[in-house]
Coordinates of C-alpha atoms in Angstrom, one line a residue:
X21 CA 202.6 -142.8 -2.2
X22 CA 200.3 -145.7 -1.8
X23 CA 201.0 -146.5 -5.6
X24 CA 202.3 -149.1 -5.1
X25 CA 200.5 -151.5 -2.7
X26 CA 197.1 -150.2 -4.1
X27 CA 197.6 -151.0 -7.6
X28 CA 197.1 -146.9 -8.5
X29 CA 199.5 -145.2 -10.9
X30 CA 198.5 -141.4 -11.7
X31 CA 197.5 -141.9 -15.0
X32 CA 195.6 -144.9 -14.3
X33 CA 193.0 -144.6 -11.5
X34 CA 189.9 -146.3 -11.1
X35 CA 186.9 -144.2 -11.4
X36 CA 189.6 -140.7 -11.7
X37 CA 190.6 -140.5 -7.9
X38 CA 194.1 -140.8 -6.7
X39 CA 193.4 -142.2 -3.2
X40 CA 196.8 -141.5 -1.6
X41 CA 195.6 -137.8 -1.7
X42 CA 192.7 -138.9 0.4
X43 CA 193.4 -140.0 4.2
X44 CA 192.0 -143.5 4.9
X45 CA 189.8 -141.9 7.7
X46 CA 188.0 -139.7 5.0
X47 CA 187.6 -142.5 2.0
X48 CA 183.7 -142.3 1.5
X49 CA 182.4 -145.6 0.3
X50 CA 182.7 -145.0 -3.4
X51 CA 186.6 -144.6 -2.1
X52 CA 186.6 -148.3 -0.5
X53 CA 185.2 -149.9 -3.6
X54 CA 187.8 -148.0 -5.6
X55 CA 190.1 -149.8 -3.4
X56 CA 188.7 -152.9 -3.6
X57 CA 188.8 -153.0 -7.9
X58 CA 192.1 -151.7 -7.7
X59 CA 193.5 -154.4 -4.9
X60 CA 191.7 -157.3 -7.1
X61 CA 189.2 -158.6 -5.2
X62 CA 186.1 -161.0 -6.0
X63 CA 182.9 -158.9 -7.0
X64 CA 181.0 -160.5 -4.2
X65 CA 183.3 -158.8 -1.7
X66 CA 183.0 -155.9 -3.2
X67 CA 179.0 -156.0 -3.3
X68 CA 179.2 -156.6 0.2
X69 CA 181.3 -153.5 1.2
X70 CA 178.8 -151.5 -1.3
X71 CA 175.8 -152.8 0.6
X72 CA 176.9 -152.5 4.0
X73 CA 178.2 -148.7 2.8
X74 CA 181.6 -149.0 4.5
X75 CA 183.6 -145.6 4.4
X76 CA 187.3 -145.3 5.4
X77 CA 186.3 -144.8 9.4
X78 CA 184.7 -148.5 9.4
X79 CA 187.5 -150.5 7.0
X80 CA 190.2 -149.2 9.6
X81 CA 188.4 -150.7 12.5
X82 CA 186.6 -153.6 11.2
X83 CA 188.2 -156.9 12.2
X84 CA 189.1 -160.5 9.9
X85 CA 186.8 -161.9 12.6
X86 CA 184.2 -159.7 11.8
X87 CA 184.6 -159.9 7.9
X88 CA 183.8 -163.9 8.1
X89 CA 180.8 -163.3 10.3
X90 CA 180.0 -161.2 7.1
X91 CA 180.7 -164.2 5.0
X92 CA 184.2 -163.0 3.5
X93 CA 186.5 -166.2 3.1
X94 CA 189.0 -166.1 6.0
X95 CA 192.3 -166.0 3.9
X96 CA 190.6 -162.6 1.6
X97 CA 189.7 -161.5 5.2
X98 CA 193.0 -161.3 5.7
X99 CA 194.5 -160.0 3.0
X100 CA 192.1 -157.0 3.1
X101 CA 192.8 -156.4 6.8
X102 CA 196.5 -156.8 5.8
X103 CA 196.2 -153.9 2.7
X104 CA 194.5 -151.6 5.5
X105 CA 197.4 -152.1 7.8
X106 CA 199.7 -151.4 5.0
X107 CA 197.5 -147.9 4.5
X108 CA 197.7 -147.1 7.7
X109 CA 201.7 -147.5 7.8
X110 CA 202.0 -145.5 5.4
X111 CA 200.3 -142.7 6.5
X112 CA 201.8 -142.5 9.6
X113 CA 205.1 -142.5 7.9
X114 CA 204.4 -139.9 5.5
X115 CA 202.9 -137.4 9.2
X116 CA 206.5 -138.4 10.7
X117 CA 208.4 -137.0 8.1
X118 CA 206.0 -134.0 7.6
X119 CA 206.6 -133.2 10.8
X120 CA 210.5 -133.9 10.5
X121 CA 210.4 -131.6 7.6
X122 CA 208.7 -128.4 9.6
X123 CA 205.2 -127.8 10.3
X124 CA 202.1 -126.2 8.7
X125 CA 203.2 -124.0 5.6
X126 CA 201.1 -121.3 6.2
X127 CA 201.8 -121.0 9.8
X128 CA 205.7 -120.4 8.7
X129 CA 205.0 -118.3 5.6
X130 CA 205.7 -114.4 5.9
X131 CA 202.4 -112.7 6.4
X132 CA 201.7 -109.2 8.3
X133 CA 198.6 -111.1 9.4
X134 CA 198.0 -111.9 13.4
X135 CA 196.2 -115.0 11.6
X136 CA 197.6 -117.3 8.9
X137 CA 195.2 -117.6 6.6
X138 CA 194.3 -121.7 6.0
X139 CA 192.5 -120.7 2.6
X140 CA 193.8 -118.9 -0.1
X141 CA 190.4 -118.3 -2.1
X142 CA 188.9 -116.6 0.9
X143 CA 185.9 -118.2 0.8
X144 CA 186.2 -119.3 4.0
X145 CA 186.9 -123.3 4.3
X146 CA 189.2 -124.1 6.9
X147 CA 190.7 -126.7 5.4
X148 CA 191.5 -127.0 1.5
X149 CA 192.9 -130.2 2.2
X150 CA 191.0 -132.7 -0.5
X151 CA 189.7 -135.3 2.3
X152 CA 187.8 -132.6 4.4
X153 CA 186.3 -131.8 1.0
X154 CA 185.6 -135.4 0.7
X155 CA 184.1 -135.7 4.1
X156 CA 181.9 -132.6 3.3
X157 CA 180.3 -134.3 0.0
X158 CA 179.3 -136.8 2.0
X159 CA 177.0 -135.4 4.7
X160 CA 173.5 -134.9 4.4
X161 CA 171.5 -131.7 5.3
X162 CA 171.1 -133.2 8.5
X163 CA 174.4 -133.3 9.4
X164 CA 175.7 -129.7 8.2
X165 CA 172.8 -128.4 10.0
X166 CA 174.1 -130.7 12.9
X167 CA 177.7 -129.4 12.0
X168 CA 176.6 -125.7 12.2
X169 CA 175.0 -125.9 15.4
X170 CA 177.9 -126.6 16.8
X171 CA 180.0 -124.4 15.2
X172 CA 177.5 -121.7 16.9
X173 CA 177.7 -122.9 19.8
X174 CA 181.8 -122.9 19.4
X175 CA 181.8 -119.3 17.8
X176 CA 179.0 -117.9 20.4
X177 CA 180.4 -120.3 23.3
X178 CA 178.4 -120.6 26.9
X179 CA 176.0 -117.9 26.6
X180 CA 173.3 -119.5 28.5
X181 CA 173.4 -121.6 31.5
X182 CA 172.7 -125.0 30.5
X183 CA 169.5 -126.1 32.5
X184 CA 167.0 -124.4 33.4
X185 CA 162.9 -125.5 35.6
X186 CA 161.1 -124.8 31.9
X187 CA 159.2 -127.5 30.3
X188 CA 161.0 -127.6 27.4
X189 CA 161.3 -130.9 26.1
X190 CA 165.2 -130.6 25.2
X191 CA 167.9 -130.5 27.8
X192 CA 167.9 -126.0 26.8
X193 CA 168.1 -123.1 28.6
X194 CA 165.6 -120.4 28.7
X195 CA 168.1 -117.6 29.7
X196 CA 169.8 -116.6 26.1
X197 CA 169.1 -113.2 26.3
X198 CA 171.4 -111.2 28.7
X199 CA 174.0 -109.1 27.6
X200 CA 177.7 -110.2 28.0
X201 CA 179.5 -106.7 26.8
X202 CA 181.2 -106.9 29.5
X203 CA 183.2 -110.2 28.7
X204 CA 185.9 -109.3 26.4
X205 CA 186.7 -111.8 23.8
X206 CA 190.5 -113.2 23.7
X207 CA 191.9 -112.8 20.3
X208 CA 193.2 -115.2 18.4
X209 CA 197.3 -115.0 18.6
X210 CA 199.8 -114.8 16.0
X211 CA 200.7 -118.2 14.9
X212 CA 204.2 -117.4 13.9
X213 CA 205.2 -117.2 17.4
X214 CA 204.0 -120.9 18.3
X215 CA 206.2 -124.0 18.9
X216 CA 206.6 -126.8 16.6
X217 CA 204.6 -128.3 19.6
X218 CA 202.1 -125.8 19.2
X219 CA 202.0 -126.0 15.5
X220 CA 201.3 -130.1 15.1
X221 CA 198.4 -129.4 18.0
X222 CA 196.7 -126.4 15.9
X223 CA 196.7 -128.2 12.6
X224 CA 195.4 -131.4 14.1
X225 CA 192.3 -129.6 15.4
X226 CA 191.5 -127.3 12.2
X227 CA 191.5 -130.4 10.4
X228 CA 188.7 -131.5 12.4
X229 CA 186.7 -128.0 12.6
X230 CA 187.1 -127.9 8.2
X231 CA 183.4 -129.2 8.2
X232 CA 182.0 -127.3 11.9
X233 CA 183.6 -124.1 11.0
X234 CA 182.6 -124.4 7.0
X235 CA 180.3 -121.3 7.1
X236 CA 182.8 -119.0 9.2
X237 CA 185.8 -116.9 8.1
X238 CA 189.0 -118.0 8.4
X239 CA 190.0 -115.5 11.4
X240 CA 186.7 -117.0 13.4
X241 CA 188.0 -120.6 12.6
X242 CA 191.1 -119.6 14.0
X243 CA 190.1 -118.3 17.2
X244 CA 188.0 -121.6 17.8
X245 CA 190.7 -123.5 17.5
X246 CA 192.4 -121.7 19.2
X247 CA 189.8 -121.6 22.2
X248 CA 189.9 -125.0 22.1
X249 CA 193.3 -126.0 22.1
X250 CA 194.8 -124.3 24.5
X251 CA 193.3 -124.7 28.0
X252 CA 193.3 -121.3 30.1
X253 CA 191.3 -120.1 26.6
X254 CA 188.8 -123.4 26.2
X255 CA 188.2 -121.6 30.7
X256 CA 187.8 -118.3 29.7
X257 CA 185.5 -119.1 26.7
X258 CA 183.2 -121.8 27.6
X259 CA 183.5 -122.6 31.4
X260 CA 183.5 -118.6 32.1
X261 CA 180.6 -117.9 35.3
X262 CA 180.9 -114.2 34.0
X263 CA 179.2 -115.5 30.5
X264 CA 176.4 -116.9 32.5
X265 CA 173.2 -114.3 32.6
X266 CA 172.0 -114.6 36.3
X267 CA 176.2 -113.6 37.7
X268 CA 176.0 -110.6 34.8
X269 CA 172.7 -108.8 36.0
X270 CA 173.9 -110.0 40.0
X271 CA 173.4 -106.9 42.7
X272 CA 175.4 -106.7 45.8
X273 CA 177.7 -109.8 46.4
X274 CA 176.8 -112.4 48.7
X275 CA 179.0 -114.8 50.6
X276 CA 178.3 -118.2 49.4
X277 CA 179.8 -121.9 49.1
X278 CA 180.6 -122.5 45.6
X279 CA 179.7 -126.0 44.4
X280 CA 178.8 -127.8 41.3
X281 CA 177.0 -131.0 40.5
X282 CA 178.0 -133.4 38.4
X283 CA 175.9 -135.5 36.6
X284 CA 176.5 -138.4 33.8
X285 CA 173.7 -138.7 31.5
X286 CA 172.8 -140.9 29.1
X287 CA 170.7 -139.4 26.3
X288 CA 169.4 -140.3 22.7
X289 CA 171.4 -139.2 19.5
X290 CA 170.1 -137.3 17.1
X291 CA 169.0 -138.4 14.2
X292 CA 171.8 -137.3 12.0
X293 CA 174.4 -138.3 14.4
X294 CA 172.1 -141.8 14.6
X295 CA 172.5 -142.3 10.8
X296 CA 176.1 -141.4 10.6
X297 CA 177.3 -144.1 13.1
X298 CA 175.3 -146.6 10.6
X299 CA 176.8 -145.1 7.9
X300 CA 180.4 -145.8 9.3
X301 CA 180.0 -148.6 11.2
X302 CA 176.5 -150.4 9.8
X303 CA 177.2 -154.5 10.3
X304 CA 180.3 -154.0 12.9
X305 CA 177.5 -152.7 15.1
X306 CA 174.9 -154.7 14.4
X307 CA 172.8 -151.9 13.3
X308 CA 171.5 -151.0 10.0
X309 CA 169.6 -148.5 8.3
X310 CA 166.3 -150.3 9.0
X311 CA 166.7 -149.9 12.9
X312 CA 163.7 -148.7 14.2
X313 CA 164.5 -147.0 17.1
X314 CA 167.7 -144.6 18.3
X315 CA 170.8 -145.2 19.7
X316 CA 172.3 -143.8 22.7
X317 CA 175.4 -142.1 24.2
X318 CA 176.3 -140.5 27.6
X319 CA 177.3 -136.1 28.0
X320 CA 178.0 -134.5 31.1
X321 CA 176.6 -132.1 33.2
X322 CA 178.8 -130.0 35.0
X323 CA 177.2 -127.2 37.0
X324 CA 175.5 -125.5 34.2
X325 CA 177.5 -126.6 31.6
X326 CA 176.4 -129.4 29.1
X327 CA 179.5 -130.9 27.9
X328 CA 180.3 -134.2 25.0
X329 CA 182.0 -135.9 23.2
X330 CA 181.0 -137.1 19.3
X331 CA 181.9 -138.1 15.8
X332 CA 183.3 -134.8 15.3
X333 CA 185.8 -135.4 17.8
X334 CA 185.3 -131.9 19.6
X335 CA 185.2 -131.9 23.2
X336 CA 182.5 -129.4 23.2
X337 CA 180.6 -127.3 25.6
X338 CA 177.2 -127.0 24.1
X339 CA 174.3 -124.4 25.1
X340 CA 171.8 -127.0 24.4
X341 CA 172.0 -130.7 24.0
X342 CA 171.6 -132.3 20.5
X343 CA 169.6 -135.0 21.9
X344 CA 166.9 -135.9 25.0
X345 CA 167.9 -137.4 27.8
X346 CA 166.8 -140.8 29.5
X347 CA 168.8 -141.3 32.2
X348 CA 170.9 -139.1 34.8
X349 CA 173.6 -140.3 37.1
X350 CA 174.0 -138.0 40.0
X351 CA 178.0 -138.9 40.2
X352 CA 179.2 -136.4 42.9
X353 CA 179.4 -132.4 44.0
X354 CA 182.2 -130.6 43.9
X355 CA 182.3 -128.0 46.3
X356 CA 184.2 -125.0 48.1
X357 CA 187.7 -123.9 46.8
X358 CA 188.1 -127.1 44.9
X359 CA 185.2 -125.5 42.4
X360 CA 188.0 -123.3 40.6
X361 CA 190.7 -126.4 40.5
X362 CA 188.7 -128.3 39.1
X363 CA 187.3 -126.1 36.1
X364 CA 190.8 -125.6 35.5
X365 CA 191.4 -129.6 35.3
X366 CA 188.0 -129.7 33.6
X367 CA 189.2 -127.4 30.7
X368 CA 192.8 -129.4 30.9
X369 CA 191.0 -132.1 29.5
X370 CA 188.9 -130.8 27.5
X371 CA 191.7 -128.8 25.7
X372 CA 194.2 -132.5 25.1
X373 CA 191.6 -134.0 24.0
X374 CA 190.8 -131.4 21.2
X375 CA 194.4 -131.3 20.2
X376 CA 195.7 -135.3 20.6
X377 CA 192.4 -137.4 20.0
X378 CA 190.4 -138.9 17.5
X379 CA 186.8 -140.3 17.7
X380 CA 187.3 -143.9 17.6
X381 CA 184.0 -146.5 18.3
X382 CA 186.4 -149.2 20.5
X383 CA 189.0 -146.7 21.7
X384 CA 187.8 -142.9 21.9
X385 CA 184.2 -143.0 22.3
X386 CA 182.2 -140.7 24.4
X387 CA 182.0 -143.2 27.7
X388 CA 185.7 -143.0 27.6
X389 CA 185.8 -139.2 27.5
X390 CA 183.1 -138.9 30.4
X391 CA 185.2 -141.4 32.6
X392 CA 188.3 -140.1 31.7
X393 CA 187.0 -136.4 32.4
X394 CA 185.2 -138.2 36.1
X395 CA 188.9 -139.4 37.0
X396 CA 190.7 -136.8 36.1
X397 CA 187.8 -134.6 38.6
X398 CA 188.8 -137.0 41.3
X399 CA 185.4 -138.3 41.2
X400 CA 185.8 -141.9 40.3
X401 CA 185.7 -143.2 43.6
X402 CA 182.2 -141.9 43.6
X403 CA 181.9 -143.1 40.3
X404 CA 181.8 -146.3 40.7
X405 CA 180.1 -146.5 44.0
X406 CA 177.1 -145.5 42.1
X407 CA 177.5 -147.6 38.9
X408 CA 176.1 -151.1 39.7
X409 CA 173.6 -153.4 38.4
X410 CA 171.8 -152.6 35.2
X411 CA 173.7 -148.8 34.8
X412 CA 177.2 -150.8 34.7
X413 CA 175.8 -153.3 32.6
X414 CA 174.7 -150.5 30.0
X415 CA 177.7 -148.1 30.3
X416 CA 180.1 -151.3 29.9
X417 CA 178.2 -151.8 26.5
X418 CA 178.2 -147.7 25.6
X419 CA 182.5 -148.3 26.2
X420 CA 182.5 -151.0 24.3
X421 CA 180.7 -150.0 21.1
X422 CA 180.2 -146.2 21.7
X423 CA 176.5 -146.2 20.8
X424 CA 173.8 -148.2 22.8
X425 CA 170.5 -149.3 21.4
X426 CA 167.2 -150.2 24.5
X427 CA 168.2 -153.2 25.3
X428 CA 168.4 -154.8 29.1
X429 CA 170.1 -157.5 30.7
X430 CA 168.1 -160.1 32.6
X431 CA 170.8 -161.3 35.6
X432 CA 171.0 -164.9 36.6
X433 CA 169.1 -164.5 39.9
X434 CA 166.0 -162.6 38.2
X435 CA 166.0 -164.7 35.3
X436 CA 165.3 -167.8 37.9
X437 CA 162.9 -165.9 40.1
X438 CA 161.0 -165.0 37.0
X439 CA 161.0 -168.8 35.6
X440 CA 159.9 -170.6 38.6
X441 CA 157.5 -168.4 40.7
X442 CA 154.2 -169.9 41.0
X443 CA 151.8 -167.5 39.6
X444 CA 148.8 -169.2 39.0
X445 CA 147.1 -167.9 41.9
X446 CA 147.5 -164.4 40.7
X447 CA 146.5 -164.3 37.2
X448 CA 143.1 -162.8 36.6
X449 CA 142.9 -162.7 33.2
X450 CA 144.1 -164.0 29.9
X451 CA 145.7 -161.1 28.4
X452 CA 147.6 -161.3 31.7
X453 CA 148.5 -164.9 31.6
X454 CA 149.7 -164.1 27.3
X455 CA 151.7 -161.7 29.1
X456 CA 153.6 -163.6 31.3
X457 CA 154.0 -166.7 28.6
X458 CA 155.5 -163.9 26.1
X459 CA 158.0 -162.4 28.9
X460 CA 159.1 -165.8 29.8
X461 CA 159.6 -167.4 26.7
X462 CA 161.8 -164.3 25.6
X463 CA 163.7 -164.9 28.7
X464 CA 164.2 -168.0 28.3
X465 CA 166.0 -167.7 25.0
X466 CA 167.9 -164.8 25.9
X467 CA 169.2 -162.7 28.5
X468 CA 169.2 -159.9 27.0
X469 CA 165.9 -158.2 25.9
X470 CA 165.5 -155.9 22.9
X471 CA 163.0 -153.6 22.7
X472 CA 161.7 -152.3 19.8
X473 CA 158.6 -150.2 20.7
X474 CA 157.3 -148.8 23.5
X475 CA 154.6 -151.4 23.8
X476 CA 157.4 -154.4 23.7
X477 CA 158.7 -152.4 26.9
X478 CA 155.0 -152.1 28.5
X479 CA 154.5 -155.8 28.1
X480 CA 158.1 -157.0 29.2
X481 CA 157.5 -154.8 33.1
X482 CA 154.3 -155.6 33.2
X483 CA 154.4 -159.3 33.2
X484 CA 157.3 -158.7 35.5
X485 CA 155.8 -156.7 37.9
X486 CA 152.7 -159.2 37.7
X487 CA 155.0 -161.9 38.5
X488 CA 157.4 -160.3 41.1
X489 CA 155.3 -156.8 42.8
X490 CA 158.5 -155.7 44.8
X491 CA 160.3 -155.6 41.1
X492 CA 159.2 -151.7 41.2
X493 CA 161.6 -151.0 44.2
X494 CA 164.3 -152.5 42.5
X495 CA 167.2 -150.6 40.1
X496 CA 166.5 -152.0 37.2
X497 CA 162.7 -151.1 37.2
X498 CA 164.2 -147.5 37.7
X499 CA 166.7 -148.3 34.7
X500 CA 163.7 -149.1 32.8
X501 CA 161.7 -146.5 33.9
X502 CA 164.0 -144.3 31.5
X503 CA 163.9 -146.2 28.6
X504 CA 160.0 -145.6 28.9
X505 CA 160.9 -142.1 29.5
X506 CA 162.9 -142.4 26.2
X507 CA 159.9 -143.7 24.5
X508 CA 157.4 -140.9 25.3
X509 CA 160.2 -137.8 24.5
X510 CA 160.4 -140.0 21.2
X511 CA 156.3 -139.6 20.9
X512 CA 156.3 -136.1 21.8
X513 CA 159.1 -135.2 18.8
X514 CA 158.4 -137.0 16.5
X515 CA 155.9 -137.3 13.4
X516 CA 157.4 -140.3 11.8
X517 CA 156.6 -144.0 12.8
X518 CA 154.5 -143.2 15.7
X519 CA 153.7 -147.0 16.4
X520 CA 156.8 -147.2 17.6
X521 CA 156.3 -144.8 20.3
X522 CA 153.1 -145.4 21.3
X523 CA 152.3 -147.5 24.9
X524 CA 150.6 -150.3 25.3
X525 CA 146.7 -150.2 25.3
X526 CA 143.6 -151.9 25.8
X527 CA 141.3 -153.0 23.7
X528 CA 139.0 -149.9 24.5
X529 CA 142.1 -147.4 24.0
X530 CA 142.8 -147.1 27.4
X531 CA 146.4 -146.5 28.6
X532 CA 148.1 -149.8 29.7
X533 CA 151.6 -148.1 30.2
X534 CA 152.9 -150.0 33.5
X535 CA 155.3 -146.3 34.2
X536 CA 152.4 -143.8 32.9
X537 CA 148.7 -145.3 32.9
X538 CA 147.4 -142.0 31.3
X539 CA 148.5 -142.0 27.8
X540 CA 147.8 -138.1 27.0
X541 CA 149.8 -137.0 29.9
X542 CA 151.9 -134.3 29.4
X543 CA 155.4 -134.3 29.1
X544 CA 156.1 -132.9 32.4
X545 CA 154.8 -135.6 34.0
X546 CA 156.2 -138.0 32.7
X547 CA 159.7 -137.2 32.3
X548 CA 162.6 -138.2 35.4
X549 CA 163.6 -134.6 36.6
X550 CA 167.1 -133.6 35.2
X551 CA 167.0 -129.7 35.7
X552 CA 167.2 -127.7 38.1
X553 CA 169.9 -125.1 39.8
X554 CA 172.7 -127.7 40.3
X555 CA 175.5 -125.1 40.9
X556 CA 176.7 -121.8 42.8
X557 CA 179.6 -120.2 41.4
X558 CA 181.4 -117.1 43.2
X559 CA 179.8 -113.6 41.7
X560 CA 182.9 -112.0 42.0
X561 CA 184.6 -114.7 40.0
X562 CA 186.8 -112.9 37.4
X563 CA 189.2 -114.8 34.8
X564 CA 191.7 -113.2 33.4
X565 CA 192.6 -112.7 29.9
X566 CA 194.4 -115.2 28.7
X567 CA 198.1 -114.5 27.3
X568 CA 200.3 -116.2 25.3
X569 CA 203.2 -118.3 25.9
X570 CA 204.9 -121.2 24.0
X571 CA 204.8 -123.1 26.8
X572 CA 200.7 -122.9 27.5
X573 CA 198.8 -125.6 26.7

């Protein structure tokens, strides 16, 4: 199909693929440079595309702009951004007349099966389509390990409540061991009788769970998708109060107000999740495999659900999250009768965006999905009533590029109180006065202040505070507060590059942390307090199995 305006004839193919069988989305880099040799272009461009490690994800978003700040001559900018458009053309052509032609084969084919079975081989793959085989060769462990996590935690769903008073360094629950017998599953249902509607939805999202769902059946893969397409089933699986332990062991019913917090929080990416984003998007971000410290992205917490957003572009309820948290956002409770609406909107949401949307860095990141999912609550009002200062300034960055490394803004009126208050009276000492010189020379040059380690942080609040005292009742000494609260999860986690994580100290070892001035305190007293019992939900709450109909979505 893409013959033509790649340069690629069947029996000629540059290092044996046929890249029109491979979706531009899935092209790993080896795919790109393919693309490149077969397109023509100079060897220096394609070195470049090889180092940075570009994969099909970053050359559909990557800009001409952005390909001459990488040093690409403006007219081959061009053309390459022009091919890419062509790609992408293309491929939307060939889904239009898919579509126009009927939908999914097996989803049409005569079977006395419930389920249409996606793989023939039975071995379990939901998709045989070649560019979620692709996708798969290009993981690492970390990231099927990742991947089947969440396919647990989309097979098991909510079996825990999501936050609990334990001292458990990750955002987890301590409750996983009730019985839930008494919850009966919701089968998957027979896919001959959906719409054509129904049909595009379905296939869209098994696409997606091909790498998740990899180690499951193809009759559990289909009730996932299933359970997450279709909203009164994404309720009755994962925002279910009958799955949570304390309602299933409950007594004698007691009249109570139903409400449920919600919280934004920000909170650091795993690892693998960390290294994919560089993977994809490397230079367009700025980042690169060298960066020394994570990168951030904002969940919410919903009652006692922990709900995001990712790279695999799952709306996902998840019993535990896949990274630490460094910053909550009380945003609003919900409360009384509107508890149940809600959920129902809640799972609304959830459900479209499982079935219509794509992960997308500019355009679909995980700050879209939490805002959308705060407006569509009715809670933006709220919202932004809390969001000033520092927080704006860092979730405006998260919406912009999706990830978020520690870095903080420096406004126009601190900058200048910072520059010209007299402190000569108040310094003590020389390490002191070093301190102040560093902060203000950093300042000076930019606004906005990177930090690398935890003792870059120390140093930066410390000469601060030195220089304005009243800084500590301000919100951005809370907003750094959590970055410092970042650092020391970071120290208690890890076992690689511990400088990083360590705090600033003196020159006899004492702790010179300007948050924490013990350095072997424990974790509990260090961390800002995110759990807790932020919800009551009805005990006689009962949901109803959900039944089919054409028209449910």
């Amino acid at each position: 199909m893409f013959g033509k305006s790649l340069g690629v004839s069947s029996s000629h193919l540059v290092g044996g693929v046929n890249l029109s069988e491979i979706p531009l989305e899935f092209w790993n880099n080896e795919n790109v440079v393919q693309f490149l040799k077969q397109s023509n272009f100079d060897d220096s461009v394609i070195q470049l595309f090889q180092t940075q490690q570009f994969d099909g994800i970053a050359l559909m978003n990557i800009s001409v702009e952005i390909l001459v700040q990488l040093g690409v001559r403006r007219g081959v900018a061009i053309s390459i951004a022009n091919r890419v458009k062509e790609i992408k053309q293309q491929e939307q052509k060939k889904k239009e007349q898919e579509n126009n032609n009927g939908m999914v084969t097996n989803a049409t084919s005569s079977s006395s099966s419930p389920i249409s079975n996606p793989s023939s081989s039975g071995g379990g793959e939901v998709c045989k389509d070649p560019a979620t085989k692709n996708h798969t060769e290009d993981l690492t462990e970390e990231d099927m390990n990742e991947m089947r996590e969440m396919g647990q935690d989309m097979h098991q769903g909510n079996l825990d409540s999501t936050w609990s008073g334990s001292s458990s360094n990750e955002l987890s629950s301590s409750l996983g061991k009730a019985s839930y017998i008494n919850v009966a599953e919701c089968s998957p249902w027979n896919v001959n009788n959906f719409s054509s509607e129904q049909h595009k939805y379905r296939e869209f999202c098994m696409k997606k769970l091909g790498v998740v769902m990899k180690d499951y059946g193809p009759a559990v893969a289909e009730t996932v998708c299933q359970n997450l397409i279709f909203h009164e089933r994404f309720l009755y699986k994962f925002l279910n109060p009958q799955r949570l332990p304390q309602y299933q062991s409950s007594g004698v019913n007691k009249p109570k107000e139903s409400y449920l917090k919600v919280k934004l929080v920000v909170t650091e990416l795993s690892e693998a999740s960390a290294h994919r984003l560089i993977r994809r998007f490397g230079s367009v971000l700025g980042y690169t495999k060298g960066t020394a410290y994570g990168m951030f992205h904002t969940a919410l917490i919903i009652g006692p659900w922990y709900l995001e957003w990712g790279d695999s572009s799952i709306a996902v309820v998840r019993k535990r999250s896949s990274s630490k948290a460094v910053f909550t956002l009380d945003v609003d409770t919900i409360r009384g009768s509107e508890v149940n609406i809600k959920l129902v909107e809640l799972a609304k949401v959830c459900a479209e965006w499982n079935r219509t949307q794509t992960y997308h860095r500019d355009t679909c990141n995980c700050q879209y999905f939490t805002e959308t999912v705060i407006e569509r609550l009715g809670l933006k009002p709220a919202f932004d009533k809390k969001v000033e200062g520092p927080i704006k300034t860092y979730l405006d960055k998260l919406k912009k590029h999706g990830v978020c490394d520690l870095a903080f803004h420096v406004d126009k009126n601190l900058k200048n109180k910072l520059l010209t208050t007299n402190i000569d009276q108040k310094i003590t000492d020389s390490d002191m006065y070093h301190l102040i010189s560093e902060m203000r020379e950093k300042i000076s040059k930019s606004s906005t202040i990177e930090f690398k380690t935890h003792k870059d942080l120390d140093k930066f609040v410390k000469a601060v505070v030195h220089v304005l005292p009243l800084f500590t009742s301000t919100p951005d000494y809370l907003f750094l507060k959590g970055f410092d609260r970042a650092f020391w999860l970071r120290k208690e986690a890890t076992n690689h590059n511990p400088e990083i994580c360590l705090p600033l100290l003196s020159s006899s070892n004492g702790c010179l942390c300007p948050f924490n001035p013990q350095q072997n305190v424990l974790i509990d007293d260090v961390h800002m307090t995110v759990c807790g019992k932020d919800y009551v939900l009805e005990e006689n709450c009962v949901l109803r199995l959900p039944s089919f109909r054409t028209d449910n979505m």
